Tab-separated table of C-alpha atoms in Angstrom:
chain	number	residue	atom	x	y	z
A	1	UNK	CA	-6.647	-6.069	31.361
A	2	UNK	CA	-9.119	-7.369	28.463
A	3	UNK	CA	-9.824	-7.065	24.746
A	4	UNK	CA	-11.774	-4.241	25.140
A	5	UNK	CA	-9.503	-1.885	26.925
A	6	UNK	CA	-6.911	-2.657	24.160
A	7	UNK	CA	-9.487	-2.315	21.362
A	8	UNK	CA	-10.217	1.301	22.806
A	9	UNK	CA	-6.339	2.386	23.296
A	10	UNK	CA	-6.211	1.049	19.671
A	11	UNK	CA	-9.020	3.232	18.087
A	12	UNK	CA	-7.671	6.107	20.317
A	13	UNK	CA	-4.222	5.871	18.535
A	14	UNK	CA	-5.162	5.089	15.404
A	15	UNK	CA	-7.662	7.977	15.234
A	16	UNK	CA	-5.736	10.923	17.313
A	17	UNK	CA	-8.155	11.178	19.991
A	18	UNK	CA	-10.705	10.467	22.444
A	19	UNK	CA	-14.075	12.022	20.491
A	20	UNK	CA	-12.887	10.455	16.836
A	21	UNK	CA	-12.465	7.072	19.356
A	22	UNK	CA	-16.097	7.298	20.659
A	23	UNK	CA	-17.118	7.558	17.184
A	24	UNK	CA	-15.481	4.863	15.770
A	25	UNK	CA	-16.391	2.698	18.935
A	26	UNK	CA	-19.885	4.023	18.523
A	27	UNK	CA	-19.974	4.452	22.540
A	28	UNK	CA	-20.180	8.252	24.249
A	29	UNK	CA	-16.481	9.608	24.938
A	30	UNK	CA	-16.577	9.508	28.824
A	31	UNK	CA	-16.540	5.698	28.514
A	32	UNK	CA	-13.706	6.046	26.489
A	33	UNK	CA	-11.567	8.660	28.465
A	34	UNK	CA	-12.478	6.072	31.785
A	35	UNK	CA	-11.356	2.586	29.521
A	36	UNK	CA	-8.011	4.026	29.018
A	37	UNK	CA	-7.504	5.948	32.594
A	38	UNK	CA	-8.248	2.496	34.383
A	39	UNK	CA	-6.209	1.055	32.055
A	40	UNK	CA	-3.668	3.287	32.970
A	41	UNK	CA	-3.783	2.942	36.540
A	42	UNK	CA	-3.538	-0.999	36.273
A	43	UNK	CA	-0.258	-0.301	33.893
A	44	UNK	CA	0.909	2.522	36.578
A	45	UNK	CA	2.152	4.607	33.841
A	46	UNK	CA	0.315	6.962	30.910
A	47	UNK	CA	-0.449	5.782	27.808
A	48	UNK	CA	-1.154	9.150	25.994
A	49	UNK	CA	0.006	12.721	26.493
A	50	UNK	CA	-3.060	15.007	26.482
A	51	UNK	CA	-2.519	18.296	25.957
A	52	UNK	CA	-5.649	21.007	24.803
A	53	UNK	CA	-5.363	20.561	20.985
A	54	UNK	CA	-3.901	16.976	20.565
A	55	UNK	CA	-3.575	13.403	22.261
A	56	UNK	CA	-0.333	11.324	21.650
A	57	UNK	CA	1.653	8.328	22.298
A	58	UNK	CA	3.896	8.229	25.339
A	59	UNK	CA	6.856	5.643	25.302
A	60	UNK	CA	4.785	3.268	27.096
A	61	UNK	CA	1.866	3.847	24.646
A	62	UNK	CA	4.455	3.314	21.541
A	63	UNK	CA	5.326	0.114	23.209
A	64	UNK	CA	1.647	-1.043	24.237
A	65	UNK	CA	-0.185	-0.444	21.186
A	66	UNK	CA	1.543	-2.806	18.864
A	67	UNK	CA	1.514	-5.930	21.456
A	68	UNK	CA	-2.176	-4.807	21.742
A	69	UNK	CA	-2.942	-5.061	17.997
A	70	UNK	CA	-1.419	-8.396	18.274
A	71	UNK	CA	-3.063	-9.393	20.639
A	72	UNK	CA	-6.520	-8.685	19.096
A	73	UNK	CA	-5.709	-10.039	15.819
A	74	UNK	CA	-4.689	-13.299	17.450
A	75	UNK	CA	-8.219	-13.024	19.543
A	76	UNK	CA	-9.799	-12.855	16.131
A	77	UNK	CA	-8.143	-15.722	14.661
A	78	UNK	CA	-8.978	-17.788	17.347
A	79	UNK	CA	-12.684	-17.040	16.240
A	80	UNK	CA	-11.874	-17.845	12.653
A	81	UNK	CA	-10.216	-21.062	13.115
A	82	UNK	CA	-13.411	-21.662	15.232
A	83	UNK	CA	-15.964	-20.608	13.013
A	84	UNK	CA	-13.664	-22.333	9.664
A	85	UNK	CA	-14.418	-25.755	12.050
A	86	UNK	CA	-17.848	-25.574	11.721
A	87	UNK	CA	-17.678	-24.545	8.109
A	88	UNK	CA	-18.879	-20.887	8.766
A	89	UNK	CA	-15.935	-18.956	7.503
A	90	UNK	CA	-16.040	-15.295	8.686
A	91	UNK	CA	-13.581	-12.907	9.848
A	92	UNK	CA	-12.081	-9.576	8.640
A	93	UNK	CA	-9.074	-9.653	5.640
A	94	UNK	CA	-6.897	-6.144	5.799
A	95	UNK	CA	-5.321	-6.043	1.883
A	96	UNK	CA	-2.648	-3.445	1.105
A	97	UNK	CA	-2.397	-2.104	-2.692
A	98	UNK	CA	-0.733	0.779	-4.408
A	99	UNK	CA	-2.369	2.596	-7.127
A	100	UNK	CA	-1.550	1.146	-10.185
A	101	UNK	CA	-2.096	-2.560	-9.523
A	102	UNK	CA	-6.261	-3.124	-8.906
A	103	UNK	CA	-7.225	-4.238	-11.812
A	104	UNK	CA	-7.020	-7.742	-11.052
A	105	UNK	CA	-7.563	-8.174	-7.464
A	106	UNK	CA	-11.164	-7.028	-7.717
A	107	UNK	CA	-11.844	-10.594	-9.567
A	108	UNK	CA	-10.484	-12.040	-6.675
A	109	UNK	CA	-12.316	-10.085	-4.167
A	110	UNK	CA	-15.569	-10.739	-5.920
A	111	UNK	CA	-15.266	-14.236	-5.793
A	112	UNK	CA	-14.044	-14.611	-2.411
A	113	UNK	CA	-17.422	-12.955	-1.236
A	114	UNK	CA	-19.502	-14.695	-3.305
A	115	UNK	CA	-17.832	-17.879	-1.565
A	116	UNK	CA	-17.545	-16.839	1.617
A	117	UNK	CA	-20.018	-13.756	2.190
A	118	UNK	CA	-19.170	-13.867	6.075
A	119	UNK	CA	-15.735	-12.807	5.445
A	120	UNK	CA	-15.100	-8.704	5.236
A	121	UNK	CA	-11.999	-7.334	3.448
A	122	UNK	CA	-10.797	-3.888	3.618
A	123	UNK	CA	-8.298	-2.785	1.089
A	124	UNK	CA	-6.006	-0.221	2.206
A	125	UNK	CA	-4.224	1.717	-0.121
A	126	UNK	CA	-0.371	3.293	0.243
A	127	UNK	CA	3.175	3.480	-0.891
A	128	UNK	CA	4.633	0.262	-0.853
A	129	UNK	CA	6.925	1.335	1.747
A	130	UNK	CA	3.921	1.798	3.908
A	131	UNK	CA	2.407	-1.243	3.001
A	132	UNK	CA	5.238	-3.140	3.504
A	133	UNK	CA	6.102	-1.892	7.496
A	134	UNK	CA	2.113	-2.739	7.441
A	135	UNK	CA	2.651	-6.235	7.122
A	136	UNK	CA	5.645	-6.476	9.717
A	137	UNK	CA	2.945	-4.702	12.065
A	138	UNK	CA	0.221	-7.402	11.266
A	139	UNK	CA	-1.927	-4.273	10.256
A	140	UNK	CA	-2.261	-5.280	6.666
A	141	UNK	CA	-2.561	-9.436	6.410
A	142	UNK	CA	-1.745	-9.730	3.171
A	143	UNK	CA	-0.702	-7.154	-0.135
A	144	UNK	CA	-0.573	-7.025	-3.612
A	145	UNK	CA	2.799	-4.808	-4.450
A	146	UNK	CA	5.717	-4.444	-6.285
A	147	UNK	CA	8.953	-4.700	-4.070
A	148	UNK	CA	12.514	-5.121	-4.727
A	149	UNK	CA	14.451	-7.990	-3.837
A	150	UNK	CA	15.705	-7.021	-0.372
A	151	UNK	CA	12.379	-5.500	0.766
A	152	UNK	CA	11.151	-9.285	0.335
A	153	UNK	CA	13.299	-10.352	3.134
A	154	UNK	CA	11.039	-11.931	5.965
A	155	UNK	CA	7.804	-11.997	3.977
A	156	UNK	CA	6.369	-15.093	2.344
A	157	UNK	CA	5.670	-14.018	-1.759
A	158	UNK	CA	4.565	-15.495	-5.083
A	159	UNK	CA	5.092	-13.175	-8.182
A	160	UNK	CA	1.717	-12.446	-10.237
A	161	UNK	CA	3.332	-10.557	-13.007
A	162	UNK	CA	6.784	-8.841	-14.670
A	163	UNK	CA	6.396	-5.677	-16.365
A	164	UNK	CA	8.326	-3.319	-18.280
A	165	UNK	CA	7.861	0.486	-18.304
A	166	UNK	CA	7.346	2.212	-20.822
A	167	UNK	CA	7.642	6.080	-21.568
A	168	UNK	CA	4.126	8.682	-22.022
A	169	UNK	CA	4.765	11.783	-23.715
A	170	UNK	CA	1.625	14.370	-25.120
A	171	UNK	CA	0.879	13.499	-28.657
A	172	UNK	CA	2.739	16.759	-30.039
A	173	UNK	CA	5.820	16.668	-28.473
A	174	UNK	CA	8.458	15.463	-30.676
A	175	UNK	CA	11.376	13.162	-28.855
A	176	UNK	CA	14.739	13.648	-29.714
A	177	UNK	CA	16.717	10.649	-30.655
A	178	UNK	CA	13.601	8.109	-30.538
A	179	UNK	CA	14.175	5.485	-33.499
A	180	UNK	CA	11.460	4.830	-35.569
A	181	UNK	CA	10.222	1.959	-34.359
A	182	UNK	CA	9.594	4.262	-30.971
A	183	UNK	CA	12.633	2.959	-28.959
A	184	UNK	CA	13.903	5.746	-26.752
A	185	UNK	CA	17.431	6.344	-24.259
A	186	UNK	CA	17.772	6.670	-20.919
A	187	UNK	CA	19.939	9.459	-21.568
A	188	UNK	CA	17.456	11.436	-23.749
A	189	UNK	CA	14.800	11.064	-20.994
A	190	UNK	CA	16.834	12.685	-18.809
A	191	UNK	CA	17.508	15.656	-20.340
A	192	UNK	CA	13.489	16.651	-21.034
A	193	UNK	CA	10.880	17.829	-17.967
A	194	UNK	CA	9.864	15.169	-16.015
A	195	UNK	CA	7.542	13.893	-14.202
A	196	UNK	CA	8.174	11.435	-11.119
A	197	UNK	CA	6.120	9.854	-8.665
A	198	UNK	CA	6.539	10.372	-5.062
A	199	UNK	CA	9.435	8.528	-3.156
A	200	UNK	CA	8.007	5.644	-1.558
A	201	UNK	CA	6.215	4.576	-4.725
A	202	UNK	CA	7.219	1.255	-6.312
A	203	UNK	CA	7.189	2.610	-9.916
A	204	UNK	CA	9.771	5.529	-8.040
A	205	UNK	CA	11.643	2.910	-6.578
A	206	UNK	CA	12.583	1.514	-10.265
A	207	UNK	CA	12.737	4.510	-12.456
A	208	UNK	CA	15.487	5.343	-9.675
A	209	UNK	CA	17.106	2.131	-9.682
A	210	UNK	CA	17.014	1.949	-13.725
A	211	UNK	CA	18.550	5.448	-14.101
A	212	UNK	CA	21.432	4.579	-11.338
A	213	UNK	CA	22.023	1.106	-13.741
A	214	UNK	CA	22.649	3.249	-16.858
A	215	UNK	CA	24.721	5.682	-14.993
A	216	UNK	CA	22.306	8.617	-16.308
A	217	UNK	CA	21.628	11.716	-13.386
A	218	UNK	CA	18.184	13.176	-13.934
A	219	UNK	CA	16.314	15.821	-12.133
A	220	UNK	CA	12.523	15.661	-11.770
A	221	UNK	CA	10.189	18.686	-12.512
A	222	UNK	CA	7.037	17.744	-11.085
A	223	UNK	CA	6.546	15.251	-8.124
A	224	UNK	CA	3.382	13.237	-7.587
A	225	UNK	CA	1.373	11.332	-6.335
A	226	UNK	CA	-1.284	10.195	-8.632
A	227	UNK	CA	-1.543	8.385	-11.830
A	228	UNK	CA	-4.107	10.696	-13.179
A	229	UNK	CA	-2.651	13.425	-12.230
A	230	UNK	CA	1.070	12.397	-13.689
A	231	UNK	CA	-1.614	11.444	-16.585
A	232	UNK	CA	-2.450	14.956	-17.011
A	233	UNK	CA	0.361	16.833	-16.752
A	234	UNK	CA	1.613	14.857	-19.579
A	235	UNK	CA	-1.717	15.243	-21.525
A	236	UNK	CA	-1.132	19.148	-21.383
A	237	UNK	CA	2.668	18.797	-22.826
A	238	UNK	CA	4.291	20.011	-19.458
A	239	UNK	CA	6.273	16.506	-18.903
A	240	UNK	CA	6.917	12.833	-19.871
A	241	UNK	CA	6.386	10.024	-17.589
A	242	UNK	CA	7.796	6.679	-16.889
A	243	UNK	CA	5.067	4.454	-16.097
A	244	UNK	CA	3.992	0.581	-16.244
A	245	UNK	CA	2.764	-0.264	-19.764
A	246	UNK	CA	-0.230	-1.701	-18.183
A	247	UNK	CA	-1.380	1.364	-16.755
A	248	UNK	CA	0.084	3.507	-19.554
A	249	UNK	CA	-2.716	1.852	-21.421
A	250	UNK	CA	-5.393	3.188	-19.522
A	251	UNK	CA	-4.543	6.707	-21.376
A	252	UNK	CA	-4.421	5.711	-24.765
A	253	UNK	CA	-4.293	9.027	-26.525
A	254	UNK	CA	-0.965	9.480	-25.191
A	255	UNK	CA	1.700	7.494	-27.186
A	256	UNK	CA	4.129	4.933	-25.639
A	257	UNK	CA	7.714	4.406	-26.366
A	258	UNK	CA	9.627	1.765	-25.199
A	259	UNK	CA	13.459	1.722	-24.013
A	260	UNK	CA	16.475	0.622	-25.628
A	261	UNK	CA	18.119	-0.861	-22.569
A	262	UNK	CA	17.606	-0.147	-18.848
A	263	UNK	CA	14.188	-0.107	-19.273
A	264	UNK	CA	12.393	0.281	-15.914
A	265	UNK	CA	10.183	-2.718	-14.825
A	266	UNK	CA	8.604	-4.085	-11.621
A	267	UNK	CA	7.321	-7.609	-10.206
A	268	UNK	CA	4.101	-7.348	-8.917
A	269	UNK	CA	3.372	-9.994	-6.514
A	270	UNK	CA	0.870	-10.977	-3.578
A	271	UNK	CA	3.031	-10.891	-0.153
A	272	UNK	CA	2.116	-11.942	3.298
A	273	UNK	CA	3.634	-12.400	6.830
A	274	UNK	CA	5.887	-15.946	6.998
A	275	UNK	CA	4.066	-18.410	8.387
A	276	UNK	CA	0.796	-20.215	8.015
A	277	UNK	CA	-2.183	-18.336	6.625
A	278	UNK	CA	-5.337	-17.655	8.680
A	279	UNK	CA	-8.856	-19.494	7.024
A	280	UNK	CA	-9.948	-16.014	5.697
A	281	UNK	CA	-6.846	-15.015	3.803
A	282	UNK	CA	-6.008	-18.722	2.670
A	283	UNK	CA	-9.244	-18.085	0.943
A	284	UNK	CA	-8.598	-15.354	-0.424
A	285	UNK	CA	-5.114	-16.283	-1.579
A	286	UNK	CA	-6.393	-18.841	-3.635
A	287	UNK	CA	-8.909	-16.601	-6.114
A	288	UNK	CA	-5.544	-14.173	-6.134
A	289	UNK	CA	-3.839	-15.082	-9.979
């Protein structure tokens, strides 16, 4: 068994099958389909089901394809700690980031490659749930989320930023028991059209958690998952939205009102697996503020 016949079960997983593989591999798929079967007959079991419209996992193959990645990453970081020796620092950084929270990692990114143009990042975007199994699979090295206190647990963090919510309505719709310094209640809110991100999201996570604190049931009326679009269906007057002030700002002709109590807030903070960084995302980490 070497790197190679792991880096091909890899792109065969990750992509659903054996022609996507090839492409990503940038090799013809009969050396692909041959990889994996002699890989297979060294293992003496299957690693995929193949069937006429769709290739997936066995058992074995949900069991091999994790140590694998492992295995590769560790492969790579040998070749990092190398090349960070001979003051060449190169390798490959995999950042997770939900919508919402880029505006200041791209200062970070941008000076990371102008120090370091040998290293490559790849930002992968997704709910922080997502993001966060990401990082216990060593798929995503390091993230800049928003999670909750017990979805911390086993990660190394250090908070960037705490933020309030705040409450977008269209300019003509007139709010019911907002004081006129633009305060508004939980309880109001609940009773108008809403409209909620998709569970999974961070900003979900605490509009949920802030409702559940004031003891206020709500239902929601539309369900996405996309600030613009949430953006929009405000804009035309068919909902209000709870959203971070700091992207709330990004839509200025839609006014903001602020909570009385319970208002919804998140921590955003850059998380990583415990343990000692690698060169490459030490680097990074430091032009993260």
């Amino acid at each position: 068994m070497d790197l190679r016949q792991m880096e091909v079960v890899v792109s065969v997983a990750d992509t659903g099958g054996f022609t996507a593989a090839a492409r990503r591999l940038h090799v013809v798929q009969s050396a692909v389909s041959s990889t994996v079967r002699a890989l297979e007959r060294e293992l003496g079991t299957p690693l995929f089901d193949r069937t006429t419209h769709r290739v997936s996992l066995t058992p074995a193959g949900e069991a091999f394809v994790p140590a694998a990645r492992a295995t590769l990453r560790a492969a790579e970081l040998a070749r990092e700690a190398v090349d960070a020796v001979r003051g060449q620092l190169r390798g490959r950084v995999t950042v997770g980031t939900m919508q919402g929270v880029w505006a200041g990692l791209h200062h970070a990114l941008a000076a990371l490659r102008a120090e370091h143009p040998g290293v490559v990042v790849q930002l992968r975007q997704a709910a922080v749930a997502d993001i966060r199994q990401a990082l216990r699979e060593g798929t995503v090295d390091l993230a800049v989320v928003a999670l909750d206190r017990q979805q911390q647990r086993g990660l190394t963090t250090r908070l960037l930023a705490h933020e309030d919510m705040v409450l977008l309505a269209a300019p003509r719709r007139v709010l019911a028991g907002a004081t006129p310094n633009g305060e508004v209640r939980l309880p109001d809110i609940a009773q108008l059209p809403l409209v909620d991100f998709t569970p999974g999201w961070a900003i979900r996570y605490a509009v949920d958690r802030a409702f559940r604190a004031a003891g206020v049931d709500r239902s929601t009326t539309f369900e996405v998952n996309d600030i613009g679009a949430a953006a929009e269906l405000v804009r035309n007057d068919l909902g209000v939205c709870i959203m971070p002030k700091s992207i709330a700002d990004r839509f200025p002709d839609l006014p903001q009102y602020r909570f009385d109590r319970h208002a919804p807030s998140w921590k955003i903070m850059v998380v990583r697996p415990a343990g000692e960084a690698p060169p490459a995302v030490a680097a990074l980490l430091r032009h993260i503020t």
